mmCIF file of N, CA and C in Angstrom:
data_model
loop_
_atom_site.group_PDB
_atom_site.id
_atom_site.type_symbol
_atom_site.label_atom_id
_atom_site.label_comp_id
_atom_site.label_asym_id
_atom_site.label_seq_id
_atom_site.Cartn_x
_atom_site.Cartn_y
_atom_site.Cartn_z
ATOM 1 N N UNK A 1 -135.679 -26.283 -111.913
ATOM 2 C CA UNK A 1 -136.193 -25.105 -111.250
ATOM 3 C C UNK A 1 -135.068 -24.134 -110.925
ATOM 4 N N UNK A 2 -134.039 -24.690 -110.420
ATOM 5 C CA UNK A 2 -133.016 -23.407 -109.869
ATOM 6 C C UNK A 2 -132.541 -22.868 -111.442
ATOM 7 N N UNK A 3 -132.072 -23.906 -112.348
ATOM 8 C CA UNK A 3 -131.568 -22.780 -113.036
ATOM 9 C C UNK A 3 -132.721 -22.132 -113.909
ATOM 10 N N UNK A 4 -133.747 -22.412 -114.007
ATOM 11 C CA UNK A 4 -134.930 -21.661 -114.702
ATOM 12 C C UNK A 4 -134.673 -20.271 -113.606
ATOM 13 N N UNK A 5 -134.526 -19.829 -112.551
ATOM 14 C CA UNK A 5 -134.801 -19.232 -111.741
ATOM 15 C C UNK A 5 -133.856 -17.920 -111.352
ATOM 16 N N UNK A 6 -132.703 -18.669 -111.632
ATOM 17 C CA UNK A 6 -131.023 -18.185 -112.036
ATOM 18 C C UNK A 6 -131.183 -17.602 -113.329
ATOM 19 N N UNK A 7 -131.614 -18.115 -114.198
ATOM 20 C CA UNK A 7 -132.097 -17.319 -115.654
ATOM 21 C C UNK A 7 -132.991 -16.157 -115.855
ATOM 22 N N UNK A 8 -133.989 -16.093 -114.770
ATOM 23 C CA UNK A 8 -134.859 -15.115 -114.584
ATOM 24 C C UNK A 8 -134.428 -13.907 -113.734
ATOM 25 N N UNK A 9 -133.290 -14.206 -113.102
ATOM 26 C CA UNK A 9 -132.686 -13.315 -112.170
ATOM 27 C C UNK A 9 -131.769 -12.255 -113.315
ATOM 28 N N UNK A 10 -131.032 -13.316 -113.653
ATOM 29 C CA UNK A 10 -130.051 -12.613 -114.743
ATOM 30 C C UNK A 10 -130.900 -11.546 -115.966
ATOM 31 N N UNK A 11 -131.791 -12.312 -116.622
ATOM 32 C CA UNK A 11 -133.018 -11.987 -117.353
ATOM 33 C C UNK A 11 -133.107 -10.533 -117.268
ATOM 34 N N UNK A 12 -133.643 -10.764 -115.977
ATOM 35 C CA UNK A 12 -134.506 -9.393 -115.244
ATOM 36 C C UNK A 12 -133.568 -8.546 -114.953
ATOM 37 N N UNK A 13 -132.387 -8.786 -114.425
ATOM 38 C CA UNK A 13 -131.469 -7.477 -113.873
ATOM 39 C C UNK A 13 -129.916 -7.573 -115.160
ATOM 40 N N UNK A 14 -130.037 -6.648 -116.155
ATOM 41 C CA UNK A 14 -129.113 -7.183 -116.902
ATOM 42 C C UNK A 14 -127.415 -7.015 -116.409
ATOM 43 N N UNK A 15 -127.176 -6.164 -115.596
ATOM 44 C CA UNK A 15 -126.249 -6.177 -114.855
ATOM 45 C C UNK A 15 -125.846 -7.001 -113.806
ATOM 46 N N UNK A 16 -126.326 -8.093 -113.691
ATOM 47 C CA UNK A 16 -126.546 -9.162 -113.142
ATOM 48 C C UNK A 16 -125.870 -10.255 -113.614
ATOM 49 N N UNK A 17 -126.138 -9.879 -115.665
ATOM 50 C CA UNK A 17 -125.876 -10.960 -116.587
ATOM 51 C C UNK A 17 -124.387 -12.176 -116.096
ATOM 52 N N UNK A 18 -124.144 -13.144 -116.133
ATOM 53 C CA UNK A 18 -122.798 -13.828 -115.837
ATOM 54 C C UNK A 18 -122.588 -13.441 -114.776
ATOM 55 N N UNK A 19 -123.357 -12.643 -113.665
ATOM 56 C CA UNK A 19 -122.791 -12.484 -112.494
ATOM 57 C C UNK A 19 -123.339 -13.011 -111.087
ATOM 58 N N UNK A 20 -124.067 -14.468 -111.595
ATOM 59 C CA UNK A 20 -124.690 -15.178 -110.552
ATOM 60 C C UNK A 20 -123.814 -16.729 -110.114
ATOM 61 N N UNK A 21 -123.139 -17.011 -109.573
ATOM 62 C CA UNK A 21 -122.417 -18.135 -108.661
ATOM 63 C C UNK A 21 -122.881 -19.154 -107.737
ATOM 64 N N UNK A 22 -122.906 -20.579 -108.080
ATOM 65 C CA UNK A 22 -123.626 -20.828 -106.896
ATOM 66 C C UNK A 22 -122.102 -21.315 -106.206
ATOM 67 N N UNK A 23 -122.812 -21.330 -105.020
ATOM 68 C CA UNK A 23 -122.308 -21.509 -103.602
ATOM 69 C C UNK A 23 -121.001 -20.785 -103.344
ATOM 70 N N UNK A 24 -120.191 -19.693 -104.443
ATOM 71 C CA UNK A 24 -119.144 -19.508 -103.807
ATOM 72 C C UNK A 24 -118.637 -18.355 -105.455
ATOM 73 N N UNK A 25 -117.565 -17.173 -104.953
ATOM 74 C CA UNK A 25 -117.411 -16.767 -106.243
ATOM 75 C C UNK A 25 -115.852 -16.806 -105.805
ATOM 76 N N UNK A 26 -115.104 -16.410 -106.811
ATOM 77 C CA UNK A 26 -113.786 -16.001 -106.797
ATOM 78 C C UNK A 26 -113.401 -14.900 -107.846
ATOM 79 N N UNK A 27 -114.722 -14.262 -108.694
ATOM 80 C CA UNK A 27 -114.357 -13.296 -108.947
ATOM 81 C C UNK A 27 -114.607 -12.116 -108.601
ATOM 82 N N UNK A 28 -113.767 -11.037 -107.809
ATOM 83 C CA UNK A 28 -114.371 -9.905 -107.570
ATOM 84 C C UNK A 28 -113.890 -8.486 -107.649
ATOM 85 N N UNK A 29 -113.678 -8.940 -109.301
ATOM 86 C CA UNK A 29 -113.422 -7.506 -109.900
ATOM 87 C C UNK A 29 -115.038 -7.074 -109.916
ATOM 88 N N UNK A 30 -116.287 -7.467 -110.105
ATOM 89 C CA UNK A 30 -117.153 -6.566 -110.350
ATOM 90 C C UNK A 30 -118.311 -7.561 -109.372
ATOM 91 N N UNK A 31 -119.085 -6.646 -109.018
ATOM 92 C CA UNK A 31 -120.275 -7.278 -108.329
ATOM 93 C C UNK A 31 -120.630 -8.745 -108.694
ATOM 94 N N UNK A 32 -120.409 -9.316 -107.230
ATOM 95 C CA UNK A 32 -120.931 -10.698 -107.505
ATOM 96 C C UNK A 32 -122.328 -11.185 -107.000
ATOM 97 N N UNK A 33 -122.951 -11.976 -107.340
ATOM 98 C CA UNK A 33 -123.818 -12.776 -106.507
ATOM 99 C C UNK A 33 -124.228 -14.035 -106.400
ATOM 100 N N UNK A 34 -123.835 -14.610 -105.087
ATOM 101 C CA UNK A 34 -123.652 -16.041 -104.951
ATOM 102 C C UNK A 34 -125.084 -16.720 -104.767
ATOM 103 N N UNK A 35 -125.483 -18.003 -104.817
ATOM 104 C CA UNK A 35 -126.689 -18.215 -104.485
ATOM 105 C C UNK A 35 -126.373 -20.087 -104.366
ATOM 106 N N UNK A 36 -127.799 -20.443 -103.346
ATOM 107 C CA UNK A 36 -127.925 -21.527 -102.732
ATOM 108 C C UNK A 36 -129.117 -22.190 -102.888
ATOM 109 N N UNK A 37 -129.467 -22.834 -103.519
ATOM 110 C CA UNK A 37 -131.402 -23.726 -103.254
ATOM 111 C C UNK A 37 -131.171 -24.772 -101.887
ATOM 112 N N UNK A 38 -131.834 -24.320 -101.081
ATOM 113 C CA UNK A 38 -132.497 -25.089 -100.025
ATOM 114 C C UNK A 38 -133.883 -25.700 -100.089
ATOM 115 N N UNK A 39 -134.092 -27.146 -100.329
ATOM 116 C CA UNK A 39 -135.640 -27.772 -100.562
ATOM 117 C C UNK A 39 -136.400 -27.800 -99.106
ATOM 118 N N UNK A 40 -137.583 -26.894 -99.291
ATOM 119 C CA UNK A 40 -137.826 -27.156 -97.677
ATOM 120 C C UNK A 40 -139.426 -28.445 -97.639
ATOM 121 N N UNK A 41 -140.070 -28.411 -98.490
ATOM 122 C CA UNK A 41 -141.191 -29.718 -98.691
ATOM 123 C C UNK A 41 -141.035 -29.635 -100.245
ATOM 124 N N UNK A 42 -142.166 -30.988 -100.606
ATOM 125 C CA UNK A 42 -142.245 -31.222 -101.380
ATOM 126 C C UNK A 42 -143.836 -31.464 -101.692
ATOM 127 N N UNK A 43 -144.227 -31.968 -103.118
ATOM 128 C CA UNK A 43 -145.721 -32.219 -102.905
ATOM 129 C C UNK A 43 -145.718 -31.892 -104.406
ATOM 130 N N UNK A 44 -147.248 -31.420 -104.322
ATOM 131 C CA UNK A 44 -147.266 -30.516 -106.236
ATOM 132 C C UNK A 44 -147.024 -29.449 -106.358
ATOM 133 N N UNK A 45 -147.042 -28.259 -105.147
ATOM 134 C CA UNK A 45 -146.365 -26.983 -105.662
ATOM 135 C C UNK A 45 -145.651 -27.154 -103.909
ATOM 136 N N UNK A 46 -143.659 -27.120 -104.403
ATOM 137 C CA UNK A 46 -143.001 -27.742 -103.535
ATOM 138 C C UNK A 46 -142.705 -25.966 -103.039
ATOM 139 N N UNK A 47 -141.891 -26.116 -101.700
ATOM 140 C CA UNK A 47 -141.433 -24.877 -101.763
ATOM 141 C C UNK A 47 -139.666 -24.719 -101.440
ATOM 142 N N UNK A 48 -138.518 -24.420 -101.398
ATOM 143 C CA UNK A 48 -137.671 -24.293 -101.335
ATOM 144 C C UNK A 48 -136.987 -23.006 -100.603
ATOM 145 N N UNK A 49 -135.916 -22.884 -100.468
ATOM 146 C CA UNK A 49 -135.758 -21.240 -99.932
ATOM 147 C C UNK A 49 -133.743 -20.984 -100.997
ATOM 148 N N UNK A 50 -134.196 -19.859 -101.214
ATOM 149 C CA UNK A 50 -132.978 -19.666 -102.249
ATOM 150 C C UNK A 50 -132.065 -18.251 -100.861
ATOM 151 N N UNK A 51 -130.990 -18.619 -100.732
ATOM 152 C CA UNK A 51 -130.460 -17.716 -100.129
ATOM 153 C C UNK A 51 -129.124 -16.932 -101.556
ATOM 154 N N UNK A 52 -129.070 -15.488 -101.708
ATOM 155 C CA UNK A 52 -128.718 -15.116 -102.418
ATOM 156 C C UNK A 52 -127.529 -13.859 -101.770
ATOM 157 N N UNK A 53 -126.064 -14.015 -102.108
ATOM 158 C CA UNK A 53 -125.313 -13.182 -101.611
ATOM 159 C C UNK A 53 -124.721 -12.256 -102.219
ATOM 160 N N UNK A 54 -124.999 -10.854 -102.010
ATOM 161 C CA UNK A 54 -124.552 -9.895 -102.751
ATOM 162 C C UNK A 54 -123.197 -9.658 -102.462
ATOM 163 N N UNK A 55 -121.593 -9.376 -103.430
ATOM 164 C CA UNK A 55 -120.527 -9.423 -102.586
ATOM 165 C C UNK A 55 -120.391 -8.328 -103.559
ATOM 166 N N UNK A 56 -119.330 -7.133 -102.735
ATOM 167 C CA UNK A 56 -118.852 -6.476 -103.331
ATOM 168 C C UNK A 56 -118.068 -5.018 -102.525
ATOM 169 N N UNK A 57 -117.176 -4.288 -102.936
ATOM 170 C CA UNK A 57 -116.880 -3.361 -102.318
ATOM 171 C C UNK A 57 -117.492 -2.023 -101.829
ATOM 172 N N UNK A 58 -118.397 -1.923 -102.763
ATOM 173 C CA UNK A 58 -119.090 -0.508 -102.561
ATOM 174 C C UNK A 58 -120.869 -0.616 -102.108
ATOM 175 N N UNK A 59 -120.952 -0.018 -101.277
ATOM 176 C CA UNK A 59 -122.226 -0.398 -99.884
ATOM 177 C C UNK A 59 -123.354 0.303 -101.155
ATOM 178 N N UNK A 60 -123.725 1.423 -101.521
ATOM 179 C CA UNK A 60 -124.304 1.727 -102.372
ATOM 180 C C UNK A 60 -124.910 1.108 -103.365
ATOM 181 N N UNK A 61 -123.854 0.377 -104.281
ATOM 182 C CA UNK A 61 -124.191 -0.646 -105.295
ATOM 183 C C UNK A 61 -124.741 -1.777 -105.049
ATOM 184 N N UNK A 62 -124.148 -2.227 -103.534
ATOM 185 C CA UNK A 62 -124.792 -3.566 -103.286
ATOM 186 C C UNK A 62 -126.017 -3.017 -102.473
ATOM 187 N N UNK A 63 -126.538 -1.838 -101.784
ATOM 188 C CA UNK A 63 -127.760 -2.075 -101.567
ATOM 189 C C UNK A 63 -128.841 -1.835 -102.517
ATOM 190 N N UNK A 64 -128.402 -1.298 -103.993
ATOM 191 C CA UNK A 64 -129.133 -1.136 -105.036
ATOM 192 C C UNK A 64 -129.399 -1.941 -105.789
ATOM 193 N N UNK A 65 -128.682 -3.346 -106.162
ATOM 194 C CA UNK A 65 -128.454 -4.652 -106.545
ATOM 195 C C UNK A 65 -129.522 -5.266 -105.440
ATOM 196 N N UNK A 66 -129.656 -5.383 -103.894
ATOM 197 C CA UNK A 66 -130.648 -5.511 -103.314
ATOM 198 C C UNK A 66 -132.197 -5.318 -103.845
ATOM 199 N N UNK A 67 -132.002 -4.010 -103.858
ATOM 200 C CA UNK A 67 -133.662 -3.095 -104.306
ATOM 201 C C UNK A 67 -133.916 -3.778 -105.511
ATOM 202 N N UNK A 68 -133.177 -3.848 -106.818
ATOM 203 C CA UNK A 68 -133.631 -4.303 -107.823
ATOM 204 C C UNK A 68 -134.246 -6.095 -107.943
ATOM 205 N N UNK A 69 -133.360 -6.914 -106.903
ATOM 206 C CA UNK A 69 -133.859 -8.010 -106.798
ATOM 207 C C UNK A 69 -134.793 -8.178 -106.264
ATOM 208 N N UNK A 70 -135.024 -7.238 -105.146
ATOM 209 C CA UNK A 70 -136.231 -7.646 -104.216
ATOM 210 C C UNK A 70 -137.501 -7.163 -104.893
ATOM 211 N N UNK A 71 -137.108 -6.635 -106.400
ATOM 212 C CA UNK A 71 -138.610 -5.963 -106.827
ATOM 213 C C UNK A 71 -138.734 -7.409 -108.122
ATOM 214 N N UNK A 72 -138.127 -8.140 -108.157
ATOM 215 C CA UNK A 72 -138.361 -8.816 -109.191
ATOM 216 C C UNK A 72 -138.538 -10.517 -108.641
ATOM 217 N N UNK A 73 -138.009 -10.425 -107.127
ATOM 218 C CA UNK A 73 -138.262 -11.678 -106.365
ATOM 219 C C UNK A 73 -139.687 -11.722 -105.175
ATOM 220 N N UNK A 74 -139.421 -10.505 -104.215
ATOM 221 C CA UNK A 74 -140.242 -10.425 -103.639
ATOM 222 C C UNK A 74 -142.163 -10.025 -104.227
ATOM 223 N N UNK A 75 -142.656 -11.191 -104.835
ATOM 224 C CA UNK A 75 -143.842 -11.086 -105.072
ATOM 225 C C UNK A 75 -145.101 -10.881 -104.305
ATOM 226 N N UNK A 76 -145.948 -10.033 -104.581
ATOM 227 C CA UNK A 76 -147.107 -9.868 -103.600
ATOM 228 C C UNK A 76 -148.452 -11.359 -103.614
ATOM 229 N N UNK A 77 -148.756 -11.537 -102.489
ATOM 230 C CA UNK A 77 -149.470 -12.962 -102.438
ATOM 231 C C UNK A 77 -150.689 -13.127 -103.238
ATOM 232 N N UNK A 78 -151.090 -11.766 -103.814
ATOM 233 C CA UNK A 78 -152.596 -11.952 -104.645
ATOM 234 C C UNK A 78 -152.192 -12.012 -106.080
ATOM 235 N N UNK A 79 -150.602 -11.791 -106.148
ATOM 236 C CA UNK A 79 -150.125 -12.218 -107.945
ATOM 237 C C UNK A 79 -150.179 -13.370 -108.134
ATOM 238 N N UNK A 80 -150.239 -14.250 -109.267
ATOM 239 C CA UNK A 80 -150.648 -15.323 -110.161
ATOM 240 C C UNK A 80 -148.925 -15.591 -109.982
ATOM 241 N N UNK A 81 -148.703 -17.286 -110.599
ATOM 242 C CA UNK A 81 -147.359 -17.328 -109.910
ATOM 243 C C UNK A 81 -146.635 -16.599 -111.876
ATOM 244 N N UNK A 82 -144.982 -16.799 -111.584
ATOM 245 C CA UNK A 82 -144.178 -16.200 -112.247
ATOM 246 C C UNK A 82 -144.123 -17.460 -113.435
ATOM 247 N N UNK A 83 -144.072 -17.255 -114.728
ATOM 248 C CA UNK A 83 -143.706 -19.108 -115.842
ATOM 249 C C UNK A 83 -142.628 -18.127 -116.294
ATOM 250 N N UNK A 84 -141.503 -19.015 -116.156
ATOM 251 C CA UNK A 84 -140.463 -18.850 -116.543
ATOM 252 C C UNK A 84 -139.680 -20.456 -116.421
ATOM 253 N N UNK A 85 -139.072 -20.388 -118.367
ATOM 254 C CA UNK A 85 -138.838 -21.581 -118.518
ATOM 255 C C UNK A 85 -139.400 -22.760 -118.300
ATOM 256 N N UNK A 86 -139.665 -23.856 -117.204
ATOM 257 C CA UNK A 86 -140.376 -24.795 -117.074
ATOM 258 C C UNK A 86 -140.420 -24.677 -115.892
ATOM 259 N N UNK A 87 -140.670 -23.808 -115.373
ATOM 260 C CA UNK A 87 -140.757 -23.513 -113.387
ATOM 261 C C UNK A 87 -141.963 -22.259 -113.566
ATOM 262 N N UNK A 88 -143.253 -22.595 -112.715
ATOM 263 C CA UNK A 88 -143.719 -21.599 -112.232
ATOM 264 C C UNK A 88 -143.876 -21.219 -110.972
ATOM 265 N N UNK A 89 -143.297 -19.906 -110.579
ATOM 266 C CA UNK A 89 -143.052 -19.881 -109.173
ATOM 267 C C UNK A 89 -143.657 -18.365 -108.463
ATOM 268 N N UNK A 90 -143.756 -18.263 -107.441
ATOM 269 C CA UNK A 90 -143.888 -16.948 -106.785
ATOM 270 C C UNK A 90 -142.576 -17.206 -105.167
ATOM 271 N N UNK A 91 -142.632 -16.050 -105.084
ATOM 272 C CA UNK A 91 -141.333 -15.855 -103.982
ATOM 273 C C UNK A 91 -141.827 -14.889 -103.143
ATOM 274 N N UNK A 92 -140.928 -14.936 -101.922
ATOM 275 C CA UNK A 92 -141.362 -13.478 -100.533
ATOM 276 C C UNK A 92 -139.829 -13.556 -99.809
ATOM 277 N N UNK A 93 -139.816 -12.517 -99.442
ATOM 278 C CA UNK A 93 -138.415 -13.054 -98.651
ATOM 279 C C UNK A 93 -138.974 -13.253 -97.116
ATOM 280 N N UNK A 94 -137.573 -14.031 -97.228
ATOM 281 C CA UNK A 94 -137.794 -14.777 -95.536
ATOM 282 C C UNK A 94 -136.870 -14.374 -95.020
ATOM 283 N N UNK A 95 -135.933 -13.428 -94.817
ATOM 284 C CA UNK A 95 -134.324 -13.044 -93.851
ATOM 285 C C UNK A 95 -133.689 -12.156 -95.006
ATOM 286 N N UNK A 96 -132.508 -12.026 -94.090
ATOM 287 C CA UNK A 96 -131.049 -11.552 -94.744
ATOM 288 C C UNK A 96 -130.824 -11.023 -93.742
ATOM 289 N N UNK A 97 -129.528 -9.912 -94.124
ATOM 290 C CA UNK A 97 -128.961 -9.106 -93.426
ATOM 291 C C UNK A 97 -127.566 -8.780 -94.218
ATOM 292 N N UNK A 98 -126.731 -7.401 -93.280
ATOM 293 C CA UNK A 98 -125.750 -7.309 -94.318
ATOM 294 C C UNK A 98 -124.837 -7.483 -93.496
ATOM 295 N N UNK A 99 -123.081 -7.443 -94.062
ATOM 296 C CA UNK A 99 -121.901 -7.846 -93.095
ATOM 297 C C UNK A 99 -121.403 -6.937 -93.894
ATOM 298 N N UNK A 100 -120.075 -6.706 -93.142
ATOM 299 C CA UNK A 100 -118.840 -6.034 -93.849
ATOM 300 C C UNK A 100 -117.615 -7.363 -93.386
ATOM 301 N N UNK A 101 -117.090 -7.715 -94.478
ATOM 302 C CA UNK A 101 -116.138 -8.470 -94.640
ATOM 303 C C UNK A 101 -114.675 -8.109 -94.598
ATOM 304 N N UNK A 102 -113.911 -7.487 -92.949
ATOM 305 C CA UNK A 102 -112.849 -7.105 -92.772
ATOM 306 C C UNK A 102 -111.910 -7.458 -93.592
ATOM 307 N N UNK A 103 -111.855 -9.045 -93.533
ATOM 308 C CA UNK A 103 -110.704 -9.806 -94.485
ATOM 309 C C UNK A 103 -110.575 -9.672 -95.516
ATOM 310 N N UNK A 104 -111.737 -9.278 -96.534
ATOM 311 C CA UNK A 104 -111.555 -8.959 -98.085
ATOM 312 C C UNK A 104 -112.064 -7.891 -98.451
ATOM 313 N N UNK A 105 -112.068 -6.915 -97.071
ATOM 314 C CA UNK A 105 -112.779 -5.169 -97.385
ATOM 315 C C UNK A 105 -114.286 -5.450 -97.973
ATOM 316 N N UNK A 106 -115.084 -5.943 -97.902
ATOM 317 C CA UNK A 106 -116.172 -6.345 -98.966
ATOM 318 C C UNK A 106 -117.449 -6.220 -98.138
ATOM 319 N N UNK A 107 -118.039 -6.112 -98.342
ATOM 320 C CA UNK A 107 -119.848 -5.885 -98.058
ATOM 321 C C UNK A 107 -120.570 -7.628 -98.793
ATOM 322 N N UNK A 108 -121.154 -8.326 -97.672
ATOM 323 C CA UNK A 108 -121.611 -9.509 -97.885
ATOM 324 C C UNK A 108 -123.132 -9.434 -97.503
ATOM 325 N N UNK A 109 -123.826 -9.258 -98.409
ATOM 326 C CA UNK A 109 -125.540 -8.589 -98.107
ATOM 327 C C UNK A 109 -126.318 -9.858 -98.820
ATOM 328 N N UNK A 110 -126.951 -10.574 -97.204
ATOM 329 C CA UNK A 110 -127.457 -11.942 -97.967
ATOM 330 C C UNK A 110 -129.254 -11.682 -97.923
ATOM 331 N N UNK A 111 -129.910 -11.789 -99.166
ATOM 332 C CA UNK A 111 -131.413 -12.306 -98.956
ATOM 333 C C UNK A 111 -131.359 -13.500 -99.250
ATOM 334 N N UNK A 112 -132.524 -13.749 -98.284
ATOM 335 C CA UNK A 112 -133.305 -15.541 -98.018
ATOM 336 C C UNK A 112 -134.535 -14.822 -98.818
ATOM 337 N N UNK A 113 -135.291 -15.787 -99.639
ATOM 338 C CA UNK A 113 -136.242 -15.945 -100.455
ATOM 339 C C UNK A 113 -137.115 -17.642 -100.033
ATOM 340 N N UNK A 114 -138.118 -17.817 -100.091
ATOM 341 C CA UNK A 114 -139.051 -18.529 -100.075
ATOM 342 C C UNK A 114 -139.698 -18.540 -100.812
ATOM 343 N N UNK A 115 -139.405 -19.873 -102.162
ATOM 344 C CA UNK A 115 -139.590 -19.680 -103.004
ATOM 345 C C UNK A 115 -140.978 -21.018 -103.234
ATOM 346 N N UNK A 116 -142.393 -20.563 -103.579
ATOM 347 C CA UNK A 116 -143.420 -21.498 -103.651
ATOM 348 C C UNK A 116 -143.252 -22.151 -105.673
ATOM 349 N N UNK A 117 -143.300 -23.458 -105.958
ATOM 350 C CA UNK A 117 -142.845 -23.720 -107.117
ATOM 351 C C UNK A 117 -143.380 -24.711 -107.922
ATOM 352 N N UNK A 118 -143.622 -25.188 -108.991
ATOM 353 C CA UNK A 118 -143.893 -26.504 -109.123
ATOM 354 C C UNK A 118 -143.614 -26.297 -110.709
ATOM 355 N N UNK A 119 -143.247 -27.859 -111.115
ATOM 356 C CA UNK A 119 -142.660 -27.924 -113.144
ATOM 357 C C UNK A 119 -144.078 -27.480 -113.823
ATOM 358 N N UNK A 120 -143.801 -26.974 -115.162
ATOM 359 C CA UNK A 120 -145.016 -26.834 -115.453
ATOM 360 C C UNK A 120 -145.565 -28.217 -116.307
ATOM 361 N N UNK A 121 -144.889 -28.939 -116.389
ATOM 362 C CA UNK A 121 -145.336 -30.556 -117.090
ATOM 363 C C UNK A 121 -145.076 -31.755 -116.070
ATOM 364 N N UNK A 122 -145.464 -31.514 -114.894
ATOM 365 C CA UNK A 122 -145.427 -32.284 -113.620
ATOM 366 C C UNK A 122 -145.228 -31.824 -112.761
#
């Protein structure tokens, strides 16, 4: 599921492409974005929460990198879920917020996602 999900991110935002990290980046010549799966139940359609961190120097880009994810994550509840790869899922966000990162000059703009999911062959 995560990386079906990580694939759909990239997929969807092509400026995105190679620029998804989990838990941590070290490159930041160009917009990064870090990301985390948190399992919160389980069952037949489990749900999880993906926290996703936008890093980068310029406030603009990263709140536009925002907008574009939140139109391709944040799903409305009467849509059918998302099949991509062997994960079908729908998402909403659940949090974020943004920081400015004194120590590395950087803008750290995190969405939380709540992500509803289940394999499509189990």
């Amino acid at each position: 599921m995560e990386i079906d999900i990580k694939n759909y991110i990239e997929d969807s935002i092509v400026k995105l492409k190679d620029r998804l990290f989990p838990i941590f980046t070290t490159d930041i010549k160009k917009p990064s974005v870090v990301y985390n799966f948190t399992p919160i139940s389980g069952g037949h359609i489990k749900e999880s929460q993906l926290e996703l961190k936008v890093i980068w120097s310029d406030y603009d880009q990263v709140k536009e990198i925002e907008t574009e994810i939140n139109k391709i994550m944040d799903t409305e509840e009467d849509k059918s879920f998302i099949a991509y790869g062997n994960t079908y899922f729908k998402s909403s966000v659940g949090g974020g917020g943004l920081l400015f990162r004194d120590d590395l000059q950087m803008y750290e703009n995190t969405l939380i996602f709540i992500i509803k999911w289940r394999c499509k062959n189990g």
